[in-house]
Amino acid sequence: MTARPRTRLDRVRASVGIAQLALQQIEDDLSADDVDGPELAAILRELQEDIDVPGGLIPALAQVVSTAARRAEQIEPDRDGDASCPLHEAAALLTDNAGQRLNWAARPLDPQGDPE
């Protein structure tokens, strides 16, 4: 019996599964009884901008959605933006709204940790 080659969708599904496991670990850590304000603020900031790796979770997710938007621009019928515009908007919402709100939430939890 020969194994069928993995398709692009199979790889995406596997990657999403890995990401879900990682996010579940983050959620478990956030649910711990001993998480205090400064630690919660640090976790929120990490989701927005990882200091060890360029970007963070939210910017990385926005980048994936932006890449999908650019691809949609190339393949959508009539190039009318019916597919790409909502994707570009979703990426902007992630970056501008979600990311900024994480920063706003982190500030009162740990004002000393607020990046200058």
JSON list of C-alpha atoms in Angstrom, two decimals:
[
{"chain": "A", "resi": 1, "resn": "MET", "atom": "CA", "xyz": [0.00, 0.00, 0.00]},
{"chain": "A", "resi": 2, "resn": "THR", "atom": "CA", "xyz": [1.43, 3.33, -1.08]},
{"chain": "A", "resi": 3, "resn": "ALA", "atom": "CA", "xyz": [0.79, 6.40, 1.04]},
{"chain": "A", "resi": 4, "resn": "ARG", "atom": "CA", "xyz": [-0.74, 9.25, -0.86]},
{"chain": "A", "resi": 5, "resn": "PRO", "atom": "CA", "xyz": [1.29, 12.44, -0.98]},
{"chain": "A", "resi": 6, "resn": "ARG", "atom": "CA", "xyz": [0.21, 15.13, 1.44]},
{"chain": "A", "resi": 7, "resn": "THR", "atom": "CA", "xyz": [-1.67, 17.94, -0.20]},
{"chain": "A", "resi": 8, "resn": "ARG", "atom": "CA", "xyz": [-1.27, 21.60, 0.60]},
{"chain": "A", "resi": 9, "resn": "LEU", "atom": "CA", "xyz": [-4.58, 21.50, 2.49]},
{"chain": "A", "resi": 10, "resn": "ASP", "atom": "CA", "xyz": [-3.33, 18.51, 4.51]},
{"chain": "A", "resi": 11, "resn": "ARG", "atom": "CA", "xyz": [-0.24, 20.51, 5.50]},
{"chain": "A", "resi": 12, "resn": "VAL", "atom": "CA", "xyz": [-2.34, 23.54, 6.44]},
{"chain": "A", "resi": 13, "resn": "ARG", "atom": "CA", "xyz": [-4.65, 21.37, 8.54]},
{"chain": "A", "resi": 14, "resn": "ALA", "atom": "CA", "xyz": [-1.68, 19.83, 10.32]},
{"chain": "A", "resi": 15, "resn": "SER", "atom": "CA", "xyz": [-0.16, 23.27, 10.95]},
{"chain": "A", "resi": 16, "resn": "VAL", "atom": "CA", "xyz": [-3.45, 24.61, 12.29]},
{"chain": "A", "resi": 17, "resn": "GLY", "atom": "CA", "xyz": [-3.62, 21.60, 14.62]},
{"chain": "A", "resi": 18, "resn": "ILE", "atom": "CA", "xyz": [-0.14, 22.36, 15.93]},
{"chain": "A", "resi": 19, "resn": "ALA", "atom": "CA", "xyz": [-1.07, 26.02, 16.41]},
{"chain": "A", "resi": 20, "resn": "GLN", "atom": "CA", "xyz": [-4.22, 25.01, 18.28]},
{"chain": "A", "resi": 21, "resn": "LEU", "atom": "CA", "xyz": [-2.18, 22.85, 20.64]},
{"chain": "A", "resi": 22, "resn": "ALA", "atom": "CA", "xyz": [0.21, 25.73, 21.29]},
{"chain": "A", "resi": 23, "resn": "LEU", "atom": "CA", "xyz": [-2.70, 28.11, 21.90]},
{"chain": "A", "resi": 24, "resn": "GLN", "atom": "CA", "xyz": [-4.27, 25.61, 24.29]},
{"chain": "A", "resi": 25, "resn": "GLN", "atom": "CA", "xyz": [-1.02, 25.62, 26.27]},
{"chain": "A", "resi": 26, "resn": "ILE", "atom": "CA", "xyz": [-1.12, 29.42, 26.43]},
{"chain": "A", "resi": 27, "resn": "GLU", "atom": "CA", "xyz": [-4.75, 29.31, 27.55]},
{"chain": "A", "resi": 28, "resn": "ASP", "atom": "CA", "xyz": [-3.85, 26.77, 30.26]},
{"chain": "A", "resi": 29, "resn": "ASP", "atom": "CA", "xyz": [-1.03, 29.02, 31.46]},
{"chain": "A", "resi": 30, "resn": "LEU", "atom": "CA", "xyz": [-3.38, 32.03, 31.52]},
{"chain": "A", "resi": 31, "resn": "SER", "atom": "CA", "xyz": [-5.85, 30.03, 33.62]},
{"chain": "A", "resi": 32, "resn": "ALA", "atom": "CA", "xyz": [-3.30, 29.23, 36.34]},
{"chain": "A", "resi": 33, "resn": "ASP", "atom": "CA", "xyz": [-4.31, 30.51, 39.77]},
{"chain": "A", "resi": 34, "resn": "ASP", "atom": "CA", "xyz": [-0.92, 32.10, 40.41]},
{"chain": "A", "resi": 35, "resn": "VAL", "atom": "CA", "xyz": [-0.82, 34.41, 37.36]},
{"chain": "A", "resi": 36, "resn": "ASP", "atom": "CA", "xyz": [-0.49, 37.96, 38.69]},
{"chain": "A", "resi": 37, "resn": "GLY", "atom": "CA", "xyz": [-0.87, 41.32, 36.95]},
{"chain": "A", "resi": 38, "resn": "PRO", "atom": "CA", "xyz": [2.72, 41.80, 35.75]},
{"chain": "A", "resi": 39, "resn": "GLU", "atom": "CA", "xyz": [2.89, 38.23, 34.44]},
{"chain": "A", "resi": 40, "resn": "LEU", "atom": "CA", "xyz": [-0.45, 38.56, 32.65]},
{"chain": "A", "resi": 41, "resn": "ALA", "atom": "CA", "xyz": [0.74, 41.84, 31.14]},
{"chain": "A", "resi": 42, "resn": "ALA", "atom": "CA", "xyz": [3.95, 40.17, 29.96]},
{"chain": "A", "resi": 43, "resn": "ILE", "atom": "CA", "xyz": [1.98, 37.34, 28.36]},
{"chain": "A", "resi": 44, "resn": "LEU", "atom": "CA", "xyz": [-0.32, 39.83, 26.60]},
{"chain": "A", "resi": 45, "resn": "ARG", "atom": "CA", "xyz": [2.68, 41.76, 25.33]},
{"chain": "A", "resi": 46, "resn": "GLU", "atom": "CA", "xyz": [4.27, 38.51, 24.15]},
{"chain": "A", "resi": 47, "resn": "LEU", "atom": "CA", "xyz": [1.17, 37.73, 22.07]},
{"chain": "A", "resi": 48, "resn": "GLN", "atom": "CA", "xyz": [1.49, 41.11, 20.42]},
{"chain": "A", "resi": 49, "resn": "GLU", "atom": "CA", "xyz": [5.27, 41.30, 20.03]},
{"chain": "A", "resi": 50, "resn": "ASP", "atom": "CA", "xyz": [7.63, 38.49, 20.91]},
{"chain": "A", "resi": 51, "resn": "ILE", "atom": "CA", "xyz": [10.89, 40.04, 22.10]},
{"chain": "A", "resi": 52, "resn": "ASP", "atom": "CA", "xyz": [12.92, 36.97, 21.10]},
{"chain": "A", "resi": 53, "resn": "VAL", "atom": "CA", "xyz": [11.57, 36.65, 17.56]},
{"chain": "A", "resi": 54, "resn": "PRO", "atom": "CA", "xyz": [10.50, 39.48, 15.27]},
{"chain": "A", "resi": 55, "resn": "GLY", "atom": "CA", "xyz": [6.76, 39.97, 15.61]},
{"chain": "A", "resi": 56, "resn": "GLY", "atom": "CA", "xyz": [4.37, 38.06, 17.79]},
{"chain": "A", "resi": 57, "resn": "LEU", "atom": "CA", "xyz": [1.34, 35.84, 17.44]},
{"chain": "A", "resi": 58, "resn": "ILE", "atom": "CA", "xyz": [-1.10, 38.58, 16.40]},
{"chain": "A", "resi": 59, "resn": "PRO", "atom": "CA", "xyz": [1.24, 40.12, 13.79]},
{"chain": "A", "resi": 60, "resn": "ALA", "atom": "CA", "xyz": [2.08, 36.64, 12.46]},
{"chain": "A", "resi": 61, "resn": "LEU", "atom": "CA", "xyz": [-1.59, 35.79, 12.09]},
{"chain": "A", "resi": 62, "resn": "ALA", "atom": "CA", "xyz": [-2.19, 39.13, 10.37]},
{"chain": "A", "resi": 63, "resn": "GLN", "atom": "CA", "xyz": [0.66, 38.32, 7.97]},
{"chain": "A", "resi": 64, "resn": "VAL", "atom": "CA", "xyz": [-0.94, 34.96, 7.07]},
{"chain": "A", "resi": 65, "resn": "VAL", "atom": "CA", "xyz": [-4.27, 36.68, 6.38]},
{"chain": "A", "resi": 66, "resn": "SER", "atom": "CA", "xyz": [-2.50, 39.39, 4.33]},
{"chain": "A", "resi": 67, "resn": "THR", "atom": "CA", "xyz": [-0.79, 36.72, 2.25]},
{"chain": "A", "resi": 68, "resn": "ALA", "atom": "CA", "xyz": [-4.18, 35.11, 1.60]},
{"chain": "A", "resi": 69, "resn": "ALA", "atom": "CA", "xyz": [-5.53, 38.53, 0.59]},
{"chain": "A", "resi": 70, "resn": "ARG", "atom": "CA", "xyz": [-2.72, 39.09, -1.91]},
{"chain": "A", "resi": 71, "resn": "ARG", "atom": "CA", "xyz": [-3.32, 35.66, -3.40]},
{"chain": "A", "resi": 72, "resn": "ALA", "atom": "CA", "xyz": [-7.07, 36.34, -3.58]},
{"chain": "A", "resi": 73, "resn": "GLU", "atom": "CA", "xyz": [-6.33, 39.56, -5.48]},
{"chain": "A", "resi": 74, "resn": "GLN", "atom": "CA", "xyz": [-4.58, 37.50, -8.13]},
{"chain": "A", "resi": 75, "resn": "ILE", "atom": "CA", "xyz": [-7.24, 34.83, -8.56]},
{"chain": "A", "resi": 76, "resn": "GLU", "atom": "CA", "xyz": [-10.62, 36.42, -7.78]},
{"chain": "A", "resi": 77, "resn": "PRO", "atom": "CA", "xyz": [-12.92, 36.82, -10.75]},
{"chain": "A", "resi": 78, "resn": "ASP", "atom": "CA", "xyz": [-13.02, 40.32, -12.22]},
{"chain": "A", "resi": 79, "resn": "ARG", "atom": "CA", "xyz": [-10.46, 41.43, -9.63]},
{"chain": "A", "resi": 80, "resn": "ASP", "atom": "CA", "xyz": [-13.33, 43.20, -7.88]},
{"chain": "A", "resi": 81, "resn": "GLY", "atom": "CA", "xyz": [-12.08, 42.75, -4.32]},
{"chain": "A", "resi": 82, "resn": "ASP", "atom": "CA", "xyz": [-14.99, 40.61, -3.16]},
{"chain": "A", "resi": 83, "resn": "ALA", "atom": "CA", "xyz": [-12.55, 38.14, -1.60]},
{"chain": "A", "resi": 84, "resn": "SER", "atom": "CA", "xyz": [-9.42, 40.21, -1.04]},
{"chain": "A", "resi": 85, "resn": "CYS", "atom": "CA", "xyz": [-10.95, 43.28, 0.62]},
{"chain": "A", "resi": 86, "resn": "PRO", "atom": "CA", "xyz": [-12.45, 41.38, 3.57]},
{"chain": "A", "resi": 87, "resn": "LEU", "atom": "CA", "xyz": [-9.14, 39.60, 4.02]},
{"chain": "A", "resi": 88, "resn": "HIS", "atom": "CA", "xyz": [-7.17, 42.86, 4.00]},
{"chain": "A", "resi": 89, "resn": "GLU", "atom": "CA", "xyz": [-9.67, 44.28, 6.49]},
{"chain": "A", "resi": 90, "resn": "ALA", "atom": "CA", "xyz": [-9.34, 41.22, 8.73]},
{"chain": "A", "resi": 91, "resn": "ALA", "atom": "CA", "xyz": [-5.55, 41.59, 8.74]},
{"chain": "A", "resi": 92, "resn": "ALA", "atom": "CA", "xyz": [-5.86, 45.28, 9.63]},
{"chain": "A", "resi": 93, "resn": "LEU", "atom": "CA", "xyz": [-8.31, 44.48, 12.42]},
{"chain": "A", "resi": 94, "resn": "LEU", "atom": "CA", "xyz": [-5.88, 41.96, 13.86]},
{"chain": "A", "resi": 95, "resn": "THR", "atom": "CA", "xyz": [-2.98, 44.39, 13.78]},
{"chain": "A", "resi": 96, "resn": "ASP", "atom": "CA", "xyz": [-4.73, 47.64, 14.58]},
{"chain": "A", "resi": 97, "resn": "ASN", "atom": "CA", "xyz": [-7.53, 46.54, 16.88]},
{"chain": "A", "resi": 98, "resn": "ALA", "atom": "CA", "xyz": [-6.56, 43.24, 18.51]},
{"chain": "A", "resi": 99, "resn": "GLY", "atom": "CA", "xyz": [-2.88, 44.08, 18.86]},
{"chain": "A", "resi": 100, "resn": "GLN", "atom": "CA", "xyz": [-3.49, 47.57, 20.17]},
{"chain": "A", "resi": 101, "resn": "ARG", "atom": "CA", "xyz": [-6.12, 46.33, 22.63]},
{"chain": "A", "resi": 102, "resn": "LEU", "atom": "CA", "xyz": [-3.65, 43.78, 24.02]},
{"chain": "A", "resi": 103, "resn": "ASN", "atom": "CA", "xyz": [-1.24, 46.65, 24.65]},
{"chain": "A", "resi": 104, "resn": "TRP", "atom": "CA", "xyz": [-4.00, 48.72, 26.29]},
{"chain": "A", "resi": 105, "resn": "ALA", "atom": "CA", "xyz": [-4.96, 45.81, 28.54]},
{"chain": "A", "resi": 106, "resn": "ALA", "atom": "CA", "xyz": [-1.35, 45.19, 29.56]},
{"chain": "A", "resi": 107, "resn": "ARG", "atom": "CA", "xyz": [-0.71, 48.80, 30.64]},
{"chain": "A", "resi": 108, "resn": "PRO", "atom": "CA", "xyz": [-2.84, 48.90, 33.80]},
{"chain": "A", "resi": 109, "resn": "LEU", "atom": "CA", "xyz": [-1.71, 45.40, 34.79]},
{"chain": "A", "resi": 110, "resn": "ASP", "atom": "CA", "xyz": [1.96, 46.35, 34.76]},
{"chain": "A", "resi": 111, "resn": "PRO", "atom": "CA", "xyz": [2.70, 50.02, 33.98]},
{"chain": "A", "resi": 112, "resn": "GLN", "atom": "CA", "xyz": [6.44, 49.50, 34.60]},
{"chain": "A", "resi": 113, "resn": "GLY", "atom": "CA", "xyz": [6.61, 46.88, 31.86]},
{"chain": "A", "resi": 114, "resn": "ASP", "atom": "CA", "xyz": [5.11, 49.23, 29.27]},
{"chain": "A", "resi": 115, "resn": "PRO", "atom": "CA", "xyz": [7.56, 49.65, 26.38]},
{"chain": "A", "resi": 116, "resn": "GLU", "atom": "CA", "xyz": [8.66, 53.21, 25.80]}
]
